[in-house]
Tab-separated table of C-alpha atoms in Angstrom:
chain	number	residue	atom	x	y	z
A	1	UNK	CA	5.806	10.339	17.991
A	2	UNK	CA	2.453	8.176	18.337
A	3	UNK	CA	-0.495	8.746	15.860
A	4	UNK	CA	-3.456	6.574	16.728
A	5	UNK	CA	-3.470	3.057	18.122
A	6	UNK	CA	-3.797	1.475	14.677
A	7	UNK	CA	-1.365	3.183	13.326
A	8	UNK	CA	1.188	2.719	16.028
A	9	UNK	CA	0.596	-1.394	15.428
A	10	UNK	CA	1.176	-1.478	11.930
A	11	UNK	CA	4.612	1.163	12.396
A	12	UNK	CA	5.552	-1.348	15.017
A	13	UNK	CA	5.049	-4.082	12.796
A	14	UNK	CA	6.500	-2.317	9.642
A	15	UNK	CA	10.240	-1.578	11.960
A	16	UNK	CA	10.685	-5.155	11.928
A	17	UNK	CA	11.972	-4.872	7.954
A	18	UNK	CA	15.370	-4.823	7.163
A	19	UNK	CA	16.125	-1.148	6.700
A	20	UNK	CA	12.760	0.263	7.529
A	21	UNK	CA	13.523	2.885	10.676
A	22	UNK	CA	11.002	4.793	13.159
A	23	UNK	CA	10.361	7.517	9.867
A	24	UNK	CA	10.693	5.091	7.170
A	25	UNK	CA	7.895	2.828	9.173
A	26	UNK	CA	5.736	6.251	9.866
A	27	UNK	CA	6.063	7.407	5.825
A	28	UNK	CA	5.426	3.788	4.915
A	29	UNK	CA	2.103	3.490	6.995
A	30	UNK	CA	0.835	6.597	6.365
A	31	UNK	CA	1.154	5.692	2.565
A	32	UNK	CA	-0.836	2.352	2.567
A	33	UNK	CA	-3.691	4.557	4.915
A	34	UNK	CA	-3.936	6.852	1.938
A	35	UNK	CA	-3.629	4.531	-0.866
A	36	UNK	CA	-6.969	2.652	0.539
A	37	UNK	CA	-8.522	-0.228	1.639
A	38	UNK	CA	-8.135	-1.956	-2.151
A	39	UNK	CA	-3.926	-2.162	-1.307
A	40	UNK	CA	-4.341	-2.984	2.004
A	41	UNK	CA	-6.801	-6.332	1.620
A	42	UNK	CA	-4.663	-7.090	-1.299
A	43	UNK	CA	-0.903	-6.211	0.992
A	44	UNK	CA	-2.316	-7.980	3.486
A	45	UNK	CA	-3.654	-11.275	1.426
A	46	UNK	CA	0.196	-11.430	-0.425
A	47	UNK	CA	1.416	-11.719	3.055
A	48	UNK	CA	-0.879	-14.081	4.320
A	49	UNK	CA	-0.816	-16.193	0.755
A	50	UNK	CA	2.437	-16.275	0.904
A	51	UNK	CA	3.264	-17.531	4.562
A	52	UNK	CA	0.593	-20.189	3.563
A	53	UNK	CA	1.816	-21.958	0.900
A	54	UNK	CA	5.808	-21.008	0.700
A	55	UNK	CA	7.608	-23.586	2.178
A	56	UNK	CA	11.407	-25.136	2.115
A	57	UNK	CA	11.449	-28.295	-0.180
A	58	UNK	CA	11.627	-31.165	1.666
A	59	UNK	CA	14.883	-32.708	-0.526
A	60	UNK	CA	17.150	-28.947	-1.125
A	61	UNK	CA	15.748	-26.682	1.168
A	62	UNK	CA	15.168	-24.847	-1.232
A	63	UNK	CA	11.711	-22.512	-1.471
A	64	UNK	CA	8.489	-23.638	-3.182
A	65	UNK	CA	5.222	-24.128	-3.172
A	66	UNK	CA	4.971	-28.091	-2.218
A	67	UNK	CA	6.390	-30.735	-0.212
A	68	UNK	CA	9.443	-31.292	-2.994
A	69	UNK	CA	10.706	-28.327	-5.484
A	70	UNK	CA	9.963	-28.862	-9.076
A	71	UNK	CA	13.601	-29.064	-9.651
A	72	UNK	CA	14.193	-31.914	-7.585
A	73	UNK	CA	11.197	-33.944	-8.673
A	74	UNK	CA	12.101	-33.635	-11.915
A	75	UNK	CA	13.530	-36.489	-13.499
A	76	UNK	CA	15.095	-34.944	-16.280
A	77	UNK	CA	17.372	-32.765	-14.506
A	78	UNK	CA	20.644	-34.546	-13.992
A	79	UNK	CA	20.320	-35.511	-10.338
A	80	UNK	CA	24.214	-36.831	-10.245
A	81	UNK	CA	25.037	-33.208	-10.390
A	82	UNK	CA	24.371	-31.011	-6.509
A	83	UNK	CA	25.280	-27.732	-6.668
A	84	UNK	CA	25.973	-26.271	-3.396
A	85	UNK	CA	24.303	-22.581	-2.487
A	86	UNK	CA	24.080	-20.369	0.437
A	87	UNK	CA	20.720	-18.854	-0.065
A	88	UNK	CA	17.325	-20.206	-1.498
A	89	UNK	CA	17.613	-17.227	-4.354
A	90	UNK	CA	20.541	-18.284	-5.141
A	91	UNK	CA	19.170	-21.182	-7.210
A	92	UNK	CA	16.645	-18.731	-8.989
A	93	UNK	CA	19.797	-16.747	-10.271
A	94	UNK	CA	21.632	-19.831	-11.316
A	95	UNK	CA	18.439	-21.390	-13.125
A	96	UNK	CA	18.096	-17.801	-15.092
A	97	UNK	CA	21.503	-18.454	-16.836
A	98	UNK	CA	20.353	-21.921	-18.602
A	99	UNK	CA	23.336	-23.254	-17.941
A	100	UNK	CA	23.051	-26.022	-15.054
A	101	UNK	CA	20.796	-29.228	-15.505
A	102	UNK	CA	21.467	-30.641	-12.219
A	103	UNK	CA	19.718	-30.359	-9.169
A	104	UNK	CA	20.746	-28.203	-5.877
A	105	UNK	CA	21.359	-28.272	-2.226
A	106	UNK	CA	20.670	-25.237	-0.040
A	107	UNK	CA	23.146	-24.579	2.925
A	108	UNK	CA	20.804	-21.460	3.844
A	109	UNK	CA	24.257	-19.508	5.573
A	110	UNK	CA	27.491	-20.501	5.262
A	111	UNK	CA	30.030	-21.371	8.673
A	112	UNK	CA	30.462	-18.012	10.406
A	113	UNK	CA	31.779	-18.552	14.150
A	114	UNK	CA	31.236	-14.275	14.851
A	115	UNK	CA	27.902	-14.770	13.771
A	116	UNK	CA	26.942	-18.092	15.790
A	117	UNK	CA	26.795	-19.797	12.472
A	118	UNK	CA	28.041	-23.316	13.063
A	119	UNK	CA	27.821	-26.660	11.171
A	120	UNK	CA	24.621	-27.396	13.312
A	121	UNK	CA	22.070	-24.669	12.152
A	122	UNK	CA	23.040	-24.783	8.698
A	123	UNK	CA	21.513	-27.458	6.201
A	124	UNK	CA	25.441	-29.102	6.161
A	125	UNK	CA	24.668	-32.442	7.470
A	126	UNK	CA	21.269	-33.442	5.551
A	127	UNK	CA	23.911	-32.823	2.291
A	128	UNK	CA	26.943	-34.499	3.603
A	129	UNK	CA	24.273	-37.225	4.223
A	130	UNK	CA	22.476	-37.812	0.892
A	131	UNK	CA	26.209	-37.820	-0.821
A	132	UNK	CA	27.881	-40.394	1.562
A	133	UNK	CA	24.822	-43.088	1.493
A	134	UNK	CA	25.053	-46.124	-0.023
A	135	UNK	CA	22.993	-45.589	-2.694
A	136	UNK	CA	23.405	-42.310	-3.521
A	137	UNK	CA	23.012	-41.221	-7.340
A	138	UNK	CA	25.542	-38.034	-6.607
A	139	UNK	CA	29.093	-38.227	-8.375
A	140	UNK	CA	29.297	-34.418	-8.811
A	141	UNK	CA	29.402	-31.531	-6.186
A	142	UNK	CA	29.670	-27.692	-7.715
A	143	UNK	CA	29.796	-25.509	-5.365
A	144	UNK	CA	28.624	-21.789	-6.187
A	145	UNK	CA	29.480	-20.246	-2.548
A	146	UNK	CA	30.178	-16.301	-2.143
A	147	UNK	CA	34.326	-16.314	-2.793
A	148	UNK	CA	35.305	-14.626	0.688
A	149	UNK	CA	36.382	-16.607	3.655
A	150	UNK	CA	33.253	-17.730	5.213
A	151	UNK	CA	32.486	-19.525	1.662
A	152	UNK	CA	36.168	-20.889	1.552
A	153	UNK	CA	35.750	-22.341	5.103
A	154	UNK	CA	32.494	-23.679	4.408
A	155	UNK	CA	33.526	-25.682	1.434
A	156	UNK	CA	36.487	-26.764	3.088
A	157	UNK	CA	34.521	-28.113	5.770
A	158	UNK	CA	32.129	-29.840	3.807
A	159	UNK	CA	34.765	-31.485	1.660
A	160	UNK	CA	36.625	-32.645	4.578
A	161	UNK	CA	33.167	-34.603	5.464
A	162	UNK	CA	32.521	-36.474	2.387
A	163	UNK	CA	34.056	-39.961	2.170
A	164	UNK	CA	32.922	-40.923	-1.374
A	165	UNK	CA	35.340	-40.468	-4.522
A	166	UNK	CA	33.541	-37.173	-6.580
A	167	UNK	CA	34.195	-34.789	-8.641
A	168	UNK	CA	34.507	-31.375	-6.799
A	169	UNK	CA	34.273	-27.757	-8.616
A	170	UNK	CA	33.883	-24.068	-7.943
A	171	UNK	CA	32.226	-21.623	-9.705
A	172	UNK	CA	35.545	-19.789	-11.786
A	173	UNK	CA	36.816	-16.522	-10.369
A	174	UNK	CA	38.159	-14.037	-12.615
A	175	UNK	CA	36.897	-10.079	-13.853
A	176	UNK	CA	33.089	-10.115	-14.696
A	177	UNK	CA	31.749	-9.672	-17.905
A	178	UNK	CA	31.629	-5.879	-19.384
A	179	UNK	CA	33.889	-4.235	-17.012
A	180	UNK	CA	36.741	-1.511	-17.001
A	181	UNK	CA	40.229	-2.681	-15.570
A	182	UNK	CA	40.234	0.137	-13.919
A	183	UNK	CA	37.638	-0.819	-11.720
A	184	UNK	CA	38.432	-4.090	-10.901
A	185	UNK	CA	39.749	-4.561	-7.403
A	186	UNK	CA	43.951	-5.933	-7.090
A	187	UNK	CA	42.604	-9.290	-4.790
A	188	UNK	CA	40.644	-10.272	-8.127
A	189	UNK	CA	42.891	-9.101	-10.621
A	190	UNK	CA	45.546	-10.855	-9.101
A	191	UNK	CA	43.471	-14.437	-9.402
A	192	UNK	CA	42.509	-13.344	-12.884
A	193	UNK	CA	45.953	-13.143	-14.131
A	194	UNK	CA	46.849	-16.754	-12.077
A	195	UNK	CA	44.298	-18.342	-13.407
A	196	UNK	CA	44.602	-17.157	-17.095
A	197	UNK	CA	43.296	-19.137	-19.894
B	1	UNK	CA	13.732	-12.484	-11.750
B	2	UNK	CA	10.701	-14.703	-10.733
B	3	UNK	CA	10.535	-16.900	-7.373
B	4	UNK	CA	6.951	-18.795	-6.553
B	5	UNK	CA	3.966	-18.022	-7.324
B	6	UNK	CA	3.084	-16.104	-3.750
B	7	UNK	CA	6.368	-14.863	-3.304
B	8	UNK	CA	5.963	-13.096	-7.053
B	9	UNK	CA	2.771	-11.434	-5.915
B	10	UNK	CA	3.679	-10.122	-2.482
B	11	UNK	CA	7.061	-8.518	-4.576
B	12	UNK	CA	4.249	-7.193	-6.976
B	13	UNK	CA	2.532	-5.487	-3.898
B	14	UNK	CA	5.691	-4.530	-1.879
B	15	UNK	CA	6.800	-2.555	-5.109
B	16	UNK	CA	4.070	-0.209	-4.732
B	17	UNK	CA	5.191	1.153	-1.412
B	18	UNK	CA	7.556	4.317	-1.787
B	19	UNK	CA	11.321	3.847	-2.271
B	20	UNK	CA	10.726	-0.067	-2.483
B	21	UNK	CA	12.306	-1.314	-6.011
B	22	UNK	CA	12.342	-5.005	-7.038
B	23	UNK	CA	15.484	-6.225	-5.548
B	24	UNK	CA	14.144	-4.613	-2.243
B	25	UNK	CA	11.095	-5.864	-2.222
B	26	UNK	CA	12.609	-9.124	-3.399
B	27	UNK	CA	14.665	-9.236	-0.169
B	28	UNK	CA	11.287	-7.787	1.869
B	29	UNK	CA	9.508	-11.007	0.454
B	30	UNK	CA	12.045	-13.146	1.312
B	31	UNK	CA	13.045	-11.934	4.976
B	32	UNK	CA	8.912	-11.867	5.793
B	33	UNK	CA	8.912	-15.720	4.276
B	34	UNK	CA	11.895	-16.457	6.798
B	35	UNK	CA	10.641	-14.492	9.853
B	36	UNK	CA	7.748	-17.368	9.844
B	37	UNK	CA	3.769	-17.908	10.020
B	38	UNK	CA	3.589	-15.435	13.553
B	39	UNK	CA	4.942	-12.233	11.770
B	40	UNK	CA	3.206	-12.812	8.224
B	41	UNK	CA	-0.004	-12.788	10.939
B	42	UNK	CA	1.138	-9.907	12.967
B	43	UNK	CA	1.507	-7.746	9.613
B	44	UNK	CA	-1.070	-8.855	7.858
B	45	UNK	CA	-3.472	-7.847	10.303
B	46	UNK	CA	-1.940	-5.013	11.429
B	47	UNK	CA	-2.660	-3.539	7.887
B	48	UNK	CA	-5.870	-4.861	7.968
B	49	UNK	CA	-6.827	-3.289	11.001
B	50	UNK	CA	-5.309	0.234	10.252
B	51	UNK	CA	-6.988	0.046	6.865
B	52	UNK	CA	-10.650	-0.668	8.512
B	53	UNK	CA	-9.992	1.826	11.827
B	54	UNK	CA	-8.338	4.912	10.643
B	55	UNK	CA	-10.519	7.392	8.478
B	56	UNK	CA	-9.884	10.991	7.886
B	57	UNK	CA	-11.862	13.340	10.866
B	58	UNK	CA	-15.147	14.982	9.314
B	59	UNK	CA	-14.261	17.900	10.779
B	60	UNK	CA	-10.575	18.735	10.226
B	61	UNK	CA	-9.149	16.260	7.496
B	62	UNK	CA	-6.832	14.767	10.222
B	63	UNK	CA	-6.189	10.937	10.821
B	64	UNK	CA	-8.080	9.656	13.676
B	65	UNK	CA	-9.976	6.162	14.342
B	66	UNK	CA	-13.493	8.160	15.236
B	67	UNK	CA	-15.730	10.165	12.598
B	68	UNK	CA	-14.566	13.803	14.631
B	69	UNK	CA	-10.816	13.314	16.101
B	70	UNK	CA	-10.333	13.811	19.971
B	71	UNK	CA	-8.861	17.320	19.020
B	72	UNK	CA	-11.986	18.568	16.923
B	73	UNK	CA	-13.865	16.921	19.890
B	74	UNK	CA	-12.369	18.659	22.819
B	75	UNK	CA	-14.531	21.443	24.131
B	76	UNK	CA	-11.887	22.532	26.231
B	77	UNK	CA	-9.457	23.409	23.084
B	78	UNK	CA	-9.801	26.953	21.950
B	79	UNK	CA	-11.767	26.481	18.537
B	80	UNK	CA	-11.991	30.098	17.870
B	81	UNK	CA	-7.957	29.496	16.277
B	82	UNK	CA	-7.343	27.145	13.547
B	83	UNK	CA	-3.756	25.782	12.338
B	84	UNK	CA	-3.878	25.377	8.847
B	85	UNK	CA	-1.149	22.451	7.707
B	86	UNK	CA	-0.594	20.564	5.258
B	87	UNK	CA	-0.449	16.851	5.995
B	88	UNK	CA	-2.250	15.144	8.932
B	89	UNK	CA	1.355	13.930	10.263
B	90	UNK	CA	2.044	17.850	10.583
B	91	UNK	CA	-0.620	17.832	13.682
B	92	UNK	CA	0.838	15.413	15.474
B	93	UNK	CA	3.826	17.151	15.568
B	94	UNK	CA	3.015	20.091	16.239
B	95	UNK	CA	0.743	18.348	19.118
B	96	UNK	CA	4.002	17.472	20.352
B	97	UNK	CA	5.559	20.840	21.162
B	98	UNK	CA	2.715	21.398	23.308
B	99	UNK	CA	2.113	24.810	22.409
B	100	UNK	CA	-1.132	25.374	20.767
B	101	UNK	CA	-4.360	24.864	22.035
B	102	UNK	CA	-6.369	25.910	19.137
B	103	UNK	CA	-7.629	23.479	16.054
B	104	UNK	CA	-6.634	21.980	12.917
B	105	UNK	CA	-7.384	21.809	9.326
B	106	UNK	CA	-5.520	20.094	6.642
B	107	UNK	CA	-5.156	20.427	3.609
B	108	UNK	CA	-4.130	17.228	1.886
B	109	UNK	CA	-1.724	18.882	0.032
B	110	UNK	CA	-0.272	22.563	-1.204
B	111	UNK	CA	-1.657	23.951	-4.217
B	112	UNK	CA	1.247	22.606	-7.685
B	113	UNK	CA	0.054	23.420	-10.938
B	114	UNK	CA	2.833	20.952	-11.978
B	115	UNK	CA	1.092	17.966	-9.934
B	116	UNK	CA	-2.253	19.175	-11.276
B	117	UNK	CA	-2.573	19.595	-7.224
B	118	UNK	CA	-5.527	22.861	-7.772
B	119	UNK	CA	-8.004	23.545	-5.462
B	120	UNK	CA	-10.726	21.515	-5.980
B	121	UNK	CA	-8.293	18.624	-4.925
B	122	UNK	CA	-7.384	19.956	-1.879
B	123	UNK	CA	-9.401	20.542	1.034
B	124	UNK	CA	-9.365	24.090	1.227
B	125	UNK	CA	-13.231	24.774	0.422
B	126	UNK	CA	-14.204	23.495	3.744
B	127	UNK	CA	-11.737	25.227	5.570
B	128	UNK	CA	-13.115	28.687	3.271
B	129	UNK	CA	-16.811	27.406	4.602
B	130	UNK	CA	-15.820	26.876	7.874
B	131	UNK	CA	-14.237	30.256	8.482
B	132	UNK	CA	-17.080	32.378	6.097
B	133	UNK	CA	-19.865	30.588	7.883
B	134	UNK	CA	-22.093	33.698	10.095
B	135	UNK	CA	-21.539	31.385	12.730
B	136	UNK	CA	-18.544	30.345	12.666
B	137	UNK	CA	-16.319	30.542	16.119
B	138	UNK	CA	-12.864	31.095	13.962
B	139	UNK	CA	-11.138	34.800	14.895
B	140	UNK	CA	-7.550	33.511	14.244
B	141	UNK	CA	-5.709	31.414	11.709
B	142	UNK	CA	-2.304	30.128	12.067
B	143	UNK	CA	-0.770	28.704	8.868
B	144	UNK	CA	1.873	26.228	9.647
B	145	UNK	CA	2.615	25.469	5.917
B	146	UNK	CA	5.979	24.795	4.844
B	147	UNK	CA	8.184	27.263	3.620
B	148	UNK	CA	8.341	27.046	0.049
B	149	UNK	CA	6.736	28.768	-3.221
B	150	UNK	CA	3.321	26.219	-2.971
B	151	UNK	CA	2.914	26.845	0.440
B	152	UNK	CA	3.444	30.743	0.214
B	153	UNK	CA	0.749	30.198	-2.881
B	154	UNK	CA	-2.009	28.180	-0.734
B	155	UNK	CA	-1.666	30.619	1.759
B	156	UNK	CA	-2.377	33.802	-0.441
B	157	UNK	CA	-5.099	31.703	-2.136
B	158	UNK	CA	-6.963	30.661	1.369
B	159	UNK	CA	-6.851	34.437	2.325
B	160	UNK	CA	-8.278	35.989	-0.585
B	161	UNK	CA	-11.076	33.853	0.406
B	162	UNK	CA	-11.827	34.727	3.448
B	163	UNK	CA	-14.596	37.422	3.767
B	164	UNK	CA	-13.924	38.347	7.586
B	165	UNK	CA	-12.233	40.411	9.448
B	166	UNK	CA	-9.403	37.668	11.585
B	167	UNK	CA	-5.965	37.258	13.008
B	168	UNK	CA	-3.947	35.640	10.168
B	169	UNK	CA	-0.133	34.655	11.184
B	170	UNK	CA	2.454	31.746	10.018
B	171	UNK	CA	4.929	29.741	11.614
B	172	UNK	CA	8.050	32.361	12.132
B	173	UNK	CA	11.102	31.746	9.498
B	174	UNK	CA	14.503	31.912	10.711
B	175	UNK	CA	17.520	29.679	12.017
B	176	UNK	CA	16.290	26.671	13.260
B	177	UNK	CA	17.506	25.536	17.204
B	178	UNK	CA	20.835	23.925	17.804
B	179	UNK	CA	22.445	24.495	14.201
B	180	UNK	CA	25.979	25.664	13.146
B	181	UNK	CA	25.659	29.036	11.163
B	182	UNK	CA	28.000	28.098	8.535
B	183	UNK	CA	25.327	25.387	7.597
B	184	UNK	CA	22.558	27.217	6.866
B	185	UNK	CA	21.540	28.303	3.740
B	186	UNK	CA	21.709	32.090	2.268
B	187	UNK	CA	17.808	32.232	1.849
B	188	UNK	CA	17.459	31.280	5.297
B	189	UNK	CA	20.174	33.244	6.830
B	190	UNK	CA	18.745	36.484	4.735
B	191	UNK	CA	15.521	36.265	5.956
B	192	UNK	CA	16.620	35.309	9.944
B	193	UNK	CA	18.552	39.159	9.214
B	194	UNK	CA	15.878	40.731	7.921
B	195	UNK	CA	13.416	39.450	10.716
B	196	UNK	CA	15.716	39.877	13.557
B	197	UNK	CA	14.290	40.621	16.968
């Protein structure tokens, strides 16, 4: 159902959002209208501001605000340690824990032939790269991948690529922290009790 | 969790919009970062635009992009009926059935004690001035308020205001098109009996 021109553009805009339909879009548009011209300039900068000056880093592909993330041009992070993530906010989460002082490399996807996700649009090869040069500082790889099969594949893939002795690790699998039996599904109870400790 | 800078304030702003909560504005942030420079453009200035074109008519309280909306401005509507609604979305949907001919006024809102929604908040005192006016070109009102205690309330409040003789109806009540009878509810059902025709 059209409303006026402007309104139309900015619902056409606002369907492009994951999980924003036709009414979600309309409800959505209709609320920024109402809530004034203050939100809008300031919805509006955010957006622009943030297309401006968010890029990939240059050395992880990670996201920041310069050419190189502060993680990677810092040079008292460990930078013999690379730990391997699908997704830029993926680092974020890991960083929040306070438990890794290494650097990372972002695959941004993992290997997924149904989705047309091969080795050549993922960030694979830059990372297979700065491990197997010469003079690479890397003797560690950790990778923190999603544990279903397109993460399994993908680090079995990369593996397969490196031709340096290193030391390889996964992030553990087992029942998270402050939950029921119960609840826990049989596929991860089962590598729970195999990999007991 | 905190990302960049930009990234953290267009989160801030998404979070205002209805039904957005962190993590989903997180993942708006993030899939408006990846969709690139052309989109962040698109929406930005699709919002900006809206914001600066749309205003509320001076005439009826609906959303238009003039001062008096093409409806209030047609001389060949019938402007001696007005449909009373609620929001200015109701208009265009009831524009769509292409039944009415008349005019519109909305209200903004239903008088709700328990939103502190009262009558000077609501634009029923122009729609009172309109009709009371010795001039005034209004013999019918049609009140296409939704069917609920706040909408039966405006409506008893808007005609113990009005100090002419008119036509006063409201939307019929009864089962709506297309729908099993074992789905509809008892107050419905009761009242579809009791107005049968």
């Amino acid at each position: 159902m059209p409303l006026t021109p402007s309104l139309d553009r900015l619902i056409h805009e606002l369907q492009k959002l994951p999980g924003v339909g036709p009414k979600n879009a309309q409800r959505l548009a209709i609320f920024i209208f109402k809530k004034g011209a203050d939100f809008s300039r300031a919805l509006s900068s955010a957006v622009i501001e943030m297309s401006q000056n968010v890029k990939y880093c240059s050395s992880c592909a990670g996201i920041c605000e310069s050419d190189i993330c502060d993680i990677c041009s810092n040079s008292l992070r460990d930078h013999s340690k690379v730990c391997v993530v699908e997704k830029p906010t993926d680092v974020f989460h890991i960083e929040a824990t306070g438990q890794y002082n290494g650097v990372y490399h972002v695959l941004n996807g993992l290997i997924s032939p149904l989705e047309y996700l091969t080795i050549d649009k993922l960030n694979i090869k830059p990372l297979v790269a700065r491990i197997n040069s010469a003079d690479s500082p890397v003797r560690e790889i950790v990778f923190a991948l999603p544990p279903k099969v397109e993460g399994d594949a993908t680090m079995a893939l990369i593996k397969k690529m490196i031709q340096r002795p290193l030391k390889i690790s996964k992030l553990a699998q087992g029942i998270p922290t402050g939950c029921e039996i119960e609840h826990i599904d049989s596929m991860t109870l089962a590598r729970a009790l195999n990999n007991r400790n």
